[in-house]
């Protein structure tokens, strides 16, 4: 029942929206009124007076003095020395190897 009422309301809404027609009428144009022309143009007016020239400076003013030099900065404090590592211990001496077996000497001569 709830869904059928919702469906019917949507169909009615879309139906009314589809039927609505907005009519746009262009604005009416104003009629053009022709006025008879005025008489001939009058004589030109007199030329205005020329303005006065501004004053000019022949010599510019002196330059300002140079500012004082700033003070030298102080030296920074010396840094700390890092901790010193301890010297490593001497390693143990290795064992002496055993003497090899005494045997015959073999000399290999290449063939010519």
PDB file of C-alpha atoms in Angstrom:
ATOM      1  CA  UNK A   1       0.000   0.000   0.000  1.00  0.00           C
ATOM      2  CA  UNK A   2       2.798   2.397   0.926  1.00  0.00           C
ATOM      3  CA  UNK A   3       4.691   1.683  -2.278  1.00  0.00           C
ATOM      4  CA  UNK A   4       1.633   2.054  -4.492  1.00  0.00           C
ATOM      5  CA  UNK A   5       0.875   5.503  -2.989  1.00  0.00           C
ATOM      6  CA  UNK A   6       4.479   6.571  -3.540  1.00  0.00           C
ATOM      7  CA  UNK A   7       4.379   5.321  -7.149  1.00  0.00           C
ATOM      8  CA  UNK A   8       1.081   7.113  -7.801  1.00  0.00           C
ATOM      9  CA  UNK A   9       2.458  10.379  -6.327  1.00  0.00           C
ATOM     10  CA  UNK A  10       5.540  10.184  -8.546  1.00  0.00           C
ATOM     11  CA  UNK A  11       3.444   9.534 -11.683  1.00  0.00           C
ATOM     12  CA  UNK A  12       1.171  12.503 -10.921  1.00  0.00           C
ATOM     13  CA  UNK A  13       4.202  14.761 -10.257  1.00  0.00           C
ATOM     14  CA  UNK A  14       5.923  13.808 -13.528  1.00  0.00           C
ATOM     15  CA  UNK A  15       2.675  14.115 -15.430  1.00  0.00           C
ATOM     16  CA  UNK A  16       2.028  17.651 -14.186  1.00  0.00           C
ATOM     17  CA  UNK A  17       5.626  18.671 -14.818  1.00  0.00           C
ATOM     18  CA  UNK A  18       5.422  17.400 -18.404  1.00  0.00           C
ATOM     19  CA  UNK A  19       2.234  19.348 -19.093  1.00  0.00           C
ATOM     20  CA  UNK A  20       3.528  22.687 -17.842  1.00  0.00           C
ATOM     21  CA  UNK A  21       4.364  25.009 -20.715  1.00  0.00           C
ATOM     22  CA  UNK A  22       6.163  28.277 -20.194  1.00  0.00           C
ATOM     23  CA  UNK A  23       5.349  30.921 -22.789  1.00  0.00           C
ATOM     24  CA  UNK A  24       8.092  33.421 -23.561  1.00  0.00           C
ATOM     25  CA  UNK A  25       7.031  36.603 -25.329  1.00  0.00           C
ATOM     26  CA  UNK A  26       9.699  38.855 -26.801  1.00  0.00           C
ATOM     27  CA  UNK A  27       9.639  42.473 -25.603  1.00  0.00           C
ATOM     28  CA  UNK A  28       7.901  44.917 -27.915  1.00  0.00           C
ATOM     29  CA  UNK A  29      10.180  47.230 -29.856  1.00  0.00           C
ATOM     30  CA  UNK A  30       9.709  50.949 -29.373  1.00  0.00           C
ATOM     31  CA  UNK A  31       8.654  52.853 -32.509  1.00  0.00           C
ATOM     32  CA  UNK A  32      11.275  55.135 -34.070  1.00  0.00           C
ATOM     33  CA  UNK A  33      10.303  58.801 -34.043  1.00  0.00           C
ATOM     34  CA  UNK A  34      11.840  61.023 -36.698  1.00  0.00           C
ATOM     35  CA  UNK A  35      12.514  64.589 -35.538  1.00  0.00           C
ATOM     36  CA  UNK A  36      13.172  67.333 -38.071  1.00  0.00           C
ATOM     37  CA  UNK A  37      16.827  68.442 -38.014  1.00  0.00           C
ATOM     38  CA  UNK A  38      17.887  71.534 -36.071  1.00  0.00           C
ATOM     39  CA  UNK A  39      19.282  74.603 -37.773  1.00  0.00           C
ATOM     40  CA  UNK A  40      22.855  75.036 -39.020  1.00  0.00           C
ATOM     41  CA  UNK A  41      25.771  74.741 -36.594  1.00  0.00           C
ATOM     42  CA  UNK A  42      26.905  77.907 -34.842  1.00  0.00           C
ATOM     43  CA  UNK A  43      30.407  79.417 -34.971  1.00  0.00           C
ATOM     44  CA  UNK A  44      33.279  77.786 -33.052  1.00  0.00           C
ATOM     45  CA  UNK A  45      33.980  79.036 -29.542  1.00  0.00           C
ATOM     46  CA  UNK A  46      37.018  81.100 -28.617  1.00  0.00           C
ATOM     47  CA  UNK A  47      40.269  79.334 -27.669  1.00  0.00           C
ATOM     48  CA  UNK A  48      41.025  79.207 -23.936  1.00  0.00           C
ATOM     49  CA  UNK A  49      44.020  80.908 -22.354  1.00  0.00           C
ATOM     50  CA  UNK A  50      47.311  78.940 -22.060  1.00  0.00           C
ATOM     51  CA  UNK A  51      48.280  77.856 -18.569  1.00  0.00           C
ATOM     52  CA  UNK A  52      51.488  79.023 -16.930  1.00  0.00           C
ATOM     53  CA  UNK A  53      54.594  76.836 -16.944  1.00  0.00           C
ATOM     54  CA  UNK A  54      55.601  75.194 -13.676  1.00  0.00           C
ATOM     55  CA  UNK A  55      58.783  76.265 -11.876  1.00  0.00           C
ATOM     56  CA  UNK A  56      61.952  74.250 -12.572  1.00  0.00           C
ATOM     57  CA  UNK A  57      64.859  73.687 -10.189  1.00  0.00           C
ATOM     58  CA  UNK A  58      68.271  74.418 -11.735  1.00  0.00           C
ATOM     59  CA  UNK A  59      70.406  72.641  -9.117  1.00  0.00           C
ATOM     60  CA  UNK A  60      69.210  69.606  -7.162  1.00  0.00           C
ATOM     61  CA  UNK A  61      69.743  69.477  -3.396  1.00  0.00           C
ATOM     62  CA  UNK A  62      72.855  67.866  -1.847  1.00  0.00           C
ATOM     63  CA  UNK A  63      73.022  64.120  -1.264  1.00  0.00           C
ATOM     64  CA  UNK A  64      72.499  62.814   2.258  1.00  0.00           C
ATOM     65  CA  UNK A  65      75.412  61.649   4.434  1.00  0.00           C
ATOM     66  CA  UNK A  66      76.521  58.019   4.497  1.00  0.00           C
ATOM     67  CA  UNK A  67      75.320  56.069   7.515  1.00  0.00           C
ATOM     68  CA  UNK A  68      77.732  54.829  10.221  1.00  0.00           C
ATOM     69  CA  UNK A  69      79.236  51.321   9.954  1.00  0.00           C
ATOM     70  CA  UNK A  70      77.772  48.765  12.331  1.00  0.00           C
ATOM     71  CA  UNK A  71      79.793  47.168  15.146  1.00  0.00           C
ATOM     72  CA  UNK A  72      81.638  43.884  14.536  1.00  0.00           C
ATOM     73  CA  UNK A  73      80.007  40.814  16.046  1.00  0.00           C
ATOM     74  CA  UNK A  74      81.672  38.898  18.905  1.00  0.00           C
ATOM     75  CA  UNK A  75      83.366  35.506  18.413  1.00  0.00           C
ATOM     76  CA  UNK A  76      81.396  32.449  19.338  1.00  0.00           C
ATOM     77  CA  UNK A  77      82.271  30.204  22.300  1.00  0.00           C
ATOM     78  CA  UNK A  78      84.516  27.183  21.496  1.00  0.00           C
ATOM     79  CA  UNK A  79      82.775  23.836  21.183  1.00  0.00           C
ATOM     80  CA  UNK A  80      83.227  20.893  23.574  1.00  0.00           C
ATOM     81  CA  UNK A  81      85.684  18.056  22.851  1.00  0.00           C
ATOM     82  CA  UNK A  82      83.971  14.717  22.437  1.00  0.00           C
ATOM     83  CA  UNK A  83      84.610  11.780  24.804  1.00  0.00           C
ATOM     84  CA  UNK A  84      87.743   9.781  23.946  1.00  0.00           C
ATOM     85  CA  UNK A  85      87.364   6.058  23.301  1.00  0.00           C
ATOM     86  CA  UNK A  86      89.512   3.557  25.226  1.00  0.00           C
ATOM     87  CA  UNK A  87      92.329   1.699  23.474  1.00  0.00           C
ATOM     88  CA  UNK A  88      91.488  -1.891  22.554  1.00  0.00           C
ATOM     89  CA  UNK A  89      93.240  -4.825  24.279  1.00  0.00           C
ATOM     90  CA  UNK A  90      95.976  -6.770  22.456  1.00  0.00           C
ATOM     91  CA  UNK A  91      94.791 -10.056  20.998  1.00  0.00           C
ATOM     92  CA  UNK A  92      96.136 -13.469  22.095  1.00  0.00           C
ATOM     93  CA  UNK A  93      99.119 -14.959  20.223  1.00  0.00           C
ATOM     94  CA  UNK A  94      98.297 -17.865  17.936  1.00  0.00           C
ATOM     95  CA  UNK A  95      99.724 -21.416  18.310  1.00  0.00           C
ATOM     96  CA  UNK A  96     102.793 -22.403  16.315  1.00  0.00           C
ATOM     97  CA  UNK A  97     102.020 -24.764  13.451  1.00  0.00           C
ATOM     98  CA  UNK A  98     103.367 -28.353  13.295  1.00  0.00           C
ATOM     99  CA  UNK A  99     106.407 -29.165  11.128  1.00  0.00           C
ATOM    100  CA  UNK A 100     105.657 -30.819   7.827  1.00  0.00           C
ATOM    101  CA  UNK A 101     106.737 -34.337   6.873  1.00  0.00           C
ATOM    102  CA  UNK A 102     110.213 -34.803   5.364  1.00  0.00           C
ATOM    103  CA  UNK A 103     110.156 -36.605   2.048  1.00  0.00           C
ATOM    104  CA  UNK A 104     111.621 -36.904  -1.448  1.00  0.00           C
ATOM    105  CA  UNK A 105     111.972 -33.894  -3.727  1.00  0.00           C
ATOM    106  CA  UNK A 106     110.343 -34.238  -7.182  1.00  0.00           C
ATOM    107  CA  UNK A 107     111.524 -32.060 -10.100  1.00  0.00           C
ATOM    108  CA  UNK A 108     109.214 -31.803 -13.101  1.00  0.00           C
ATOM    109  CA  UNK A 109     110.883 -30.970 -16.419  1.00  0.00           C
ATOM    110  CA  UNK A 110     108.645 -30.035 -19.321  1.00  0.00           C
ATOM    111  CA  UNK A 111     108.955 -32.060 -22.536  1.00  0.00           C
ATOM    112  CA  UNK A 112     110.404 -30.452 -25.686  1.00  0.00           C
TER     113      UNK A 112
END
